[in-house]
Amino acid sequence: MPVTVITDPGDERLGDYRALTDVELRTRWEPPHGLFIAEGELVLRRALRAGYRPRSFLVDEKRVDQLGDLADIAPVYAGGQPVLEQVTGFHVHRGVLASFHRRPLPHLDAILAGARRLAVLEDINNHTNVGAIFRGAAALGVDAVLLSPTCADPLYRRSVRVSMGEVFAVPYATLAPWPEALTRLKDAGFTVIAMTPGVDTVPLQRLTESQRAKAALLLGAEGPGITPGAIRASDVRVAIPMRRGVDSLNVAAAAAVAFWELGRDD
């Protein structure tokens, strides 16, 4: 299939890429239509290696020769930066975008059966934080990520980009109803470990061997933290010891510290 040069920003074939900076529009449109957008060559090639099926590619016309092999698997549309910017709403400085088909999420039972360490995210609706947590999970030995129903979409473009495509490497699923479904983790033998700067916490490094054996690390949103209902459903509350009066870290930074601590004896 040849590369198709686009000169009209209103070309209907570019509908998947329109108004990418409108977060509300994209989050309402992408999941129901079964697609997501990957930005940058490294990320899109990781999506391909992970088995995601491309719908189309949109590239800067100066990069056509660099990415010519993509024309064998899905339509490739090329245009100048002014065209790409009018379509997407931003300067596509990486020069490459791709639209992919989503895949069905794995069943929770399948995730629990094969995991030793889980990250459980409650109400984390910042796409940058979600992407960073997935990158840390992939790097530091977390087997899967479970999301409360109100979490941000891991396959939103910013999440995918910040994760450097590692959202494709870590299985994830939605955990509902929330927080009642946390009992399913306990029934599967996991210790639900709530990270909170509140009172009655145990220093992270003092978790017992049995608590670490099958750990489900519960992380809350910036500001409000973990909700009272989820705190009550946890087995133990932990904190990272702080200095100089700092009360907490960004949730993605805290997650990385905890992931490393839980896996340091591997």
Coordinates of C-alpha atoms in Angstrom, one line a residue:
M1 CA 0.0 0.0 0.0
P2 CA 1.6 3.3 -1.0
V3 CA 2.1 6.3 1.2
T4 CA -0.8 8.8 0.7
V5 CA 0.2 12.5 0.9
I6 CA -2.5 14.6 2.5
T7 CA -2.7 18.4 1.8
D8 CA -6.2 19.1 3.2
P9 CA -6.4 19.1 7.0
G10 CA -10.1 18.4 6.7
D11 CA -9.5 15.1 5.0
E12 CA -11.9 12.5 6.5
R13 CA -9.2 9.8 6.5
L14 CA -7.5 11.6 9.3
G15 CA -10.5 11.5 11.7
D16 CA -8.6 9.4 14.2
Y17 CA -6.1 12.1 14.8
R18 CA -8.3 15.2 15.0
A19 CA -8.1 17.5 18.1
L20 CA -5.7 15.3 20.1
T21 CA -5.2 18.1 22.7
D22 CA -8.9 18.1 23.7
V23 CA -8.7 15.7 26.6
E24 CA -12.4 15.5 27.3
L25 CA -13.2 14.8 23.7
R26 CA -10.6 12.2 23.3
T27 CA -11.4 10.3 26.5
R28 CA -15.1 10.3 25.4
W29 CA -14.3 9.2 21.9
E30 CA -11.3 6.8 21.9
P31 CA -12.4 3.9 24.2
P32 CA -16.0 3.6 22.7
H33 CA -14.5 3.5 19.2
G34 CA -11.9 0.9 20.3
L35 CA -8.8 2.9 19.4
F36 CA -5.9 4.7 21.0
I37 CA -3.1 7.0 19.7
A38 CA 0.6 6.3 20.0
E39 CA 3.1 9.2 19.5
G40 CA 6.6 8.7 18.4
E41 CA 8.4 5.9 16.5
L42 CA 9.7 4.1 19.5
V43 CA 6.3 3.9 21.1
L44 CA 4.5 2.8 18.0
R45 CA 7.0 0.1 17.3
R46 CA 6.6 -1.2 20.9
A47 CA 2.9 -1.3 20.3
L48 CA 3.4 -3.3 17.2
R49 CA 5.8 -5.8 19.0
A50 CA 3.2 -6.1 21.7
G51 CA 0.7 -7.3 19.1
Y52 CA -1.6 -4.3 18.8
R53 CA -3.1 -4.0 15.3
P54 CA -2.7 -0.6 13.6
R55 CA -5.5 1.2 11.9
S56 CA -3.3 3.8 10.2
F57 CA -0.2 6.0 10.6
L58 CA 0.3 9.7 10.2
V59 CA 3.8 11.0 9.6
D60 CA 5.7 14.1 8.8
E61 CA 6.4 14.0 5.1
K62 CA 10.1 14.4 5.8
R63 CA 10.1 11.0 7.6
V64 CA 8.4 8.9 4.9
D65 CA 11.6 7.2 3.9
Q66 CA 12.5 6.4 7.5
L67 CA 9.2 4.7 8.1
G68 CA 8.5 3.2 4.7
D69 CA 8.1 -0.3 6.1
L70 CA 4.9 0.7 7.8
A71 CA 3.1 0.9 4.5
D72 CA 3.0 -2.9 4.4
I73 CA 0.7 -3.2 7.4
A74 CA -1.7 -0.3 7.4
P75 CA -2.4 3.0 5.5
V76 CA 0.3 5.6 5.9
Y77 CA -0.7 9.2 5.6
A78 CA 2.0 11.9 5.2
G79 CA 1.7 15.7 5.4
G80 CA 3.7 18.8 6.2
Q81 CA 3.9 20.1 9.7
P82 CA 1.3 22.8 9.1
V83 CA -1.2 20.1 8.0
L84 CA -0.4 17.8 11.0
E85 CA -0.7 20.7 13.4
Q86 CA -4.1 21.8 12.1
V87 CA -5.4 18.3 12.3
T88 CA -4.0 17.4 15.8
G89 CA -4.0 20.8 17.5
F90 CA -0.3 20.7 18.3
H91 CA 3.2 20.7 16.8
V92 CA 4.0 17.0 16.2
H93 CA 7.6 17.4 17.0
R94 CA 8.2 13.6 17.1
G95 CA 6.9 13.5 13.5
V96 CA 5.0 10.2 13.9
L97 CA 1.5 9.3 15.1
A98 CA -0.3 6.0 14.9
S99 CA -3.9 4.9 15.5
F100 CA -4.3 1.4 17.0
H101 CA -7.1 -1.0 17.7
R102 CA -7.6 -1.7 21.4
R103 CA -7.6 -5.3 22.8
P104 CA -10.0 -6.8 25.4
L105 CA -8.6 -6.4 28.9
P106 CA -7.4 -9.6 30.6
H107 CA -9.8 -11.2 33.1
L108 CA -9.1 -10.4 36.8
D109 CA -8.8 -14.1 37.7
A110 CA -6.1 -14.6 35.1
I111 CA -4.1 -11.7 36.5
L112 CA -4.4 -12.8 40.1
A113 CA -3.4 -16.4 39.2
G114 CA -0.1 -15.4 37.7
A115 CA 1.0 -12.4 39.9
R116 CA 3.1 -11.9 43.0
R117 CA 3.1 -8.1 43.1
L118 CA 0.3 -5.8 42.0
A119 CA -0.1 -2.0 41.9
V120 CA -3.7 -0.9 42.6
L121 CA -4.5 2.7 41.6
E122 CA -7.5 4.5 43.1
D123 CA -8.9 7.6 41.4
I124 CA -5.5 8.6 39.8
N125 CA -6.9 10.7 36.9
N126 CA -3.7 12.4 35.9
H127 CA -2.5 10.8 32.7
T128 CA 1.2 11.7 33.3
N129 CA 1.2 10.0 36.7
V130 CA -0.5 6.9 35.3
G131 CA 2.1 6.6 32.5
A132 CA 5.0 7.1 34.9
I133 CA 3.5 4.4 37.3
F134 CA 3.3 1.9 34.4
R135 CA 6.9 2.7 33.4
G136 CA 8.0 2.1 37.0
A137 CA 6.0 -1.1 37.3
A138 CA 7.6 -2.5 34.1
A139 CA 11.1 -1.6 35.3
L140 CA 10.8 -2.7 38.9
G141 CA 9.0 -6.0 38.8
V142 CA 5.3 -5.3 39.3
D143 CA 3.3 -8.0 37.5
A144 CA 0.1 -6.1 36.8
V145 CA -1.8 -2.9 37.5
L146 CA -5.4 -2.8 38.7
L147 CA -7.4 0.4 38.3
S148 CA -10.4 1.7 40.2
P149 CA -13.2 2.7 37.7
T150 CA -12.4 6.4 38.0
C151 CA -8.7 6.1 37.0
A152 CA -7.3 7.7 33.9
D153 CA -7.1 5.6 30.7
P154 CA -3.6 4.0 30.5
L155 CA -3.9 4.1 26.7
Y156 CA -4.6 7.8 26.5
R157 CA -1.8 9.4 24.3
R158 CA -0.1 11.2 27.2
S159 CA -0.1 8.1 29.4
V160 CA 1.4 6.0 26.6
R161 CA 4.0 8.6 25.8
V162 CA 5.2 9.1 29.4
S163 CA 5.3 5.3 29.9
M164 CA 7.6 5.1 26.8
G165 CA 5.2 2.4 25.6
E166 CA 5.5 0.3 28.8
V167 CA 1.8 0.3 29.2
F168 CA 1.9 -2.4 26.5
A169 CA 4.2 -4.5 28.6
V170 CA 2.2 -4.6 31.9
P171 CA -1.2 -6.3 32.1
Y172 CA -3.9 -4.2 33.6
A173 CA -7.6 -4.4 34.4
T174 CA -10.4 -2.5 36.1
L175 CA -11.3 -3.5 39.7
A176 CA -15.0 -3.1 40.4
P177 CA -17.1 -2.5 42.3
W178 CA -14.8 -0.2 44.3
P179 CA -13.6 -0.6 47.0
E180 CA -15.5 -3.8 47.7
A181 CA -13.6 -5.7 45.0
L182 CA -10.4 -5.4 47.1
T183 CA -11.7 -8.4 49.0
R184 CA -11.0 -10.4 45.8
L185 CA -7.3 -9.7 46.2
K186 CA -7.4 -10.8 49.8
D187 CA -9.2 -14.0 48.8
A188 CA -6.4 -14.7 46.3
G189 CA -3.8 -14.5 49.1
F190 CA -2.6 -10.9 48.6
T191 CA -1.8 -8.4 51.4
V192 CA -3.4 -5.1 50.5
I193 CA -0.8 -2.4 51.4
A194 CA -2.1 1.1 51.5
M195 CA 0.5 3.9 51.0
T196 CA -0.5 6.9 53.0
P197 CA 1.2 9.7 55.0
G198 CA -1.6 9.3 57.6
V199 CA -1.4 8.0 61.2
D200 CA -0.9 4.4 62.2
T201 CA 1.5 3.7 59.4
V202 CA 4.4 1.2 59.3
P203 CA 7.7 2.3 57.6
L204 CA 7.8 0.8 54.1
Q205 CA 11.0 -1.1 54.7
R206 CA 9.6 -2.8 57.8
L207 CA 7.0 -4.9 56.0
T208 CA 7.2 -8.5 57.1
E209 CA 8.2 -11.3 54.8
S210 CA 4.7 -12.6 54.8
Q211 CA 3.3 -9.2 53.8
R212 CA 5.8 -8.9 51.0
A213 CA 5.2 -12.5 49.7
K214 CA 2.1 -11.5 47.7
A215 CA 1.7 -7.7 47.8
A216 CA -1.0 -5.5 46.4
L217 CA 0.3 -1.9 46.7
L218 CA -2.6 0.6 46.9
L219 CA -1.9 4.1 45.7
G220 CA -4.3 7.1 45.8
A221 CA -4.6 10.3 43.9
E222 CA -2.5 13.4 44.4
G223 CA -4.0 15.6 47.2
P224 CA -6.9 13.5 48.6
G225 CA -4.9 10.3 48.8
I226 CA -6.6 7.0 49.4
T227 CA -10.3 7.2 50.3
P228 CA -11.5 6.1 53.8
G229 CA -13.3 3.1 52.4
A230 CA -10.2 1.8 50.6
I231 CA -8.1 2.4 53.7
R232 CA -10.5 0.3 55.8
A233 CA -10.3 -2.4 53.2
S234 CA -6.5 -2.6 53.4
D235 CA -4.5 -4.9 55.6
V236 CA -1.7 -2.6 56.5
R237 CA -0.9 1.1 56.0
V238 CA 2.7 2.1 55.1
A239 CA 4.6 5.3 54.6
I240 CA 8.0 6.2 53.1
P241 CA 10.0 7.9 55.9
M242 CA 10.5 11.6 55.1
R243 CA 13.0 14.3 56.1
R244 CA 13.0 18.1 56.2
G245 CA 9.3 18.3 56.9
V246 CA 8.2 16.9 53.6
D247 CA 5.0 15.0 54.0
S248 CA 4.8 13.0 50.8
L249 CA 6.1 12.4 47.3
N250 CA 4.4 12.6 43.9
V251 CA 2.4 9.4 43.6
A252 CA 4.6 8.1 40.7
A253 CA 7.8 8.8 42.6
A254 CA 6.4 7.1 45.7
A255 CA 5.2 4.1 43.6
A256 CA 8.7 3.7 42.2
V257 CA 10.3 3.7 45.7
A258 CA 7.8 1.1 46.9
F259 CA 8.1 -1.1 43.8
W260 CA 11.9 -1.2 44.4
E261 CA 11.5 -1.9 48.1
L262 CA 9.1 -4.8 47.5
G263 CA 11.3 -6.4 44.9
R264 CA 14.7 -5.8 46.3
D265 CA 15.2 -9.4 47.5
D266 CA 14.4 -10.9 44.1

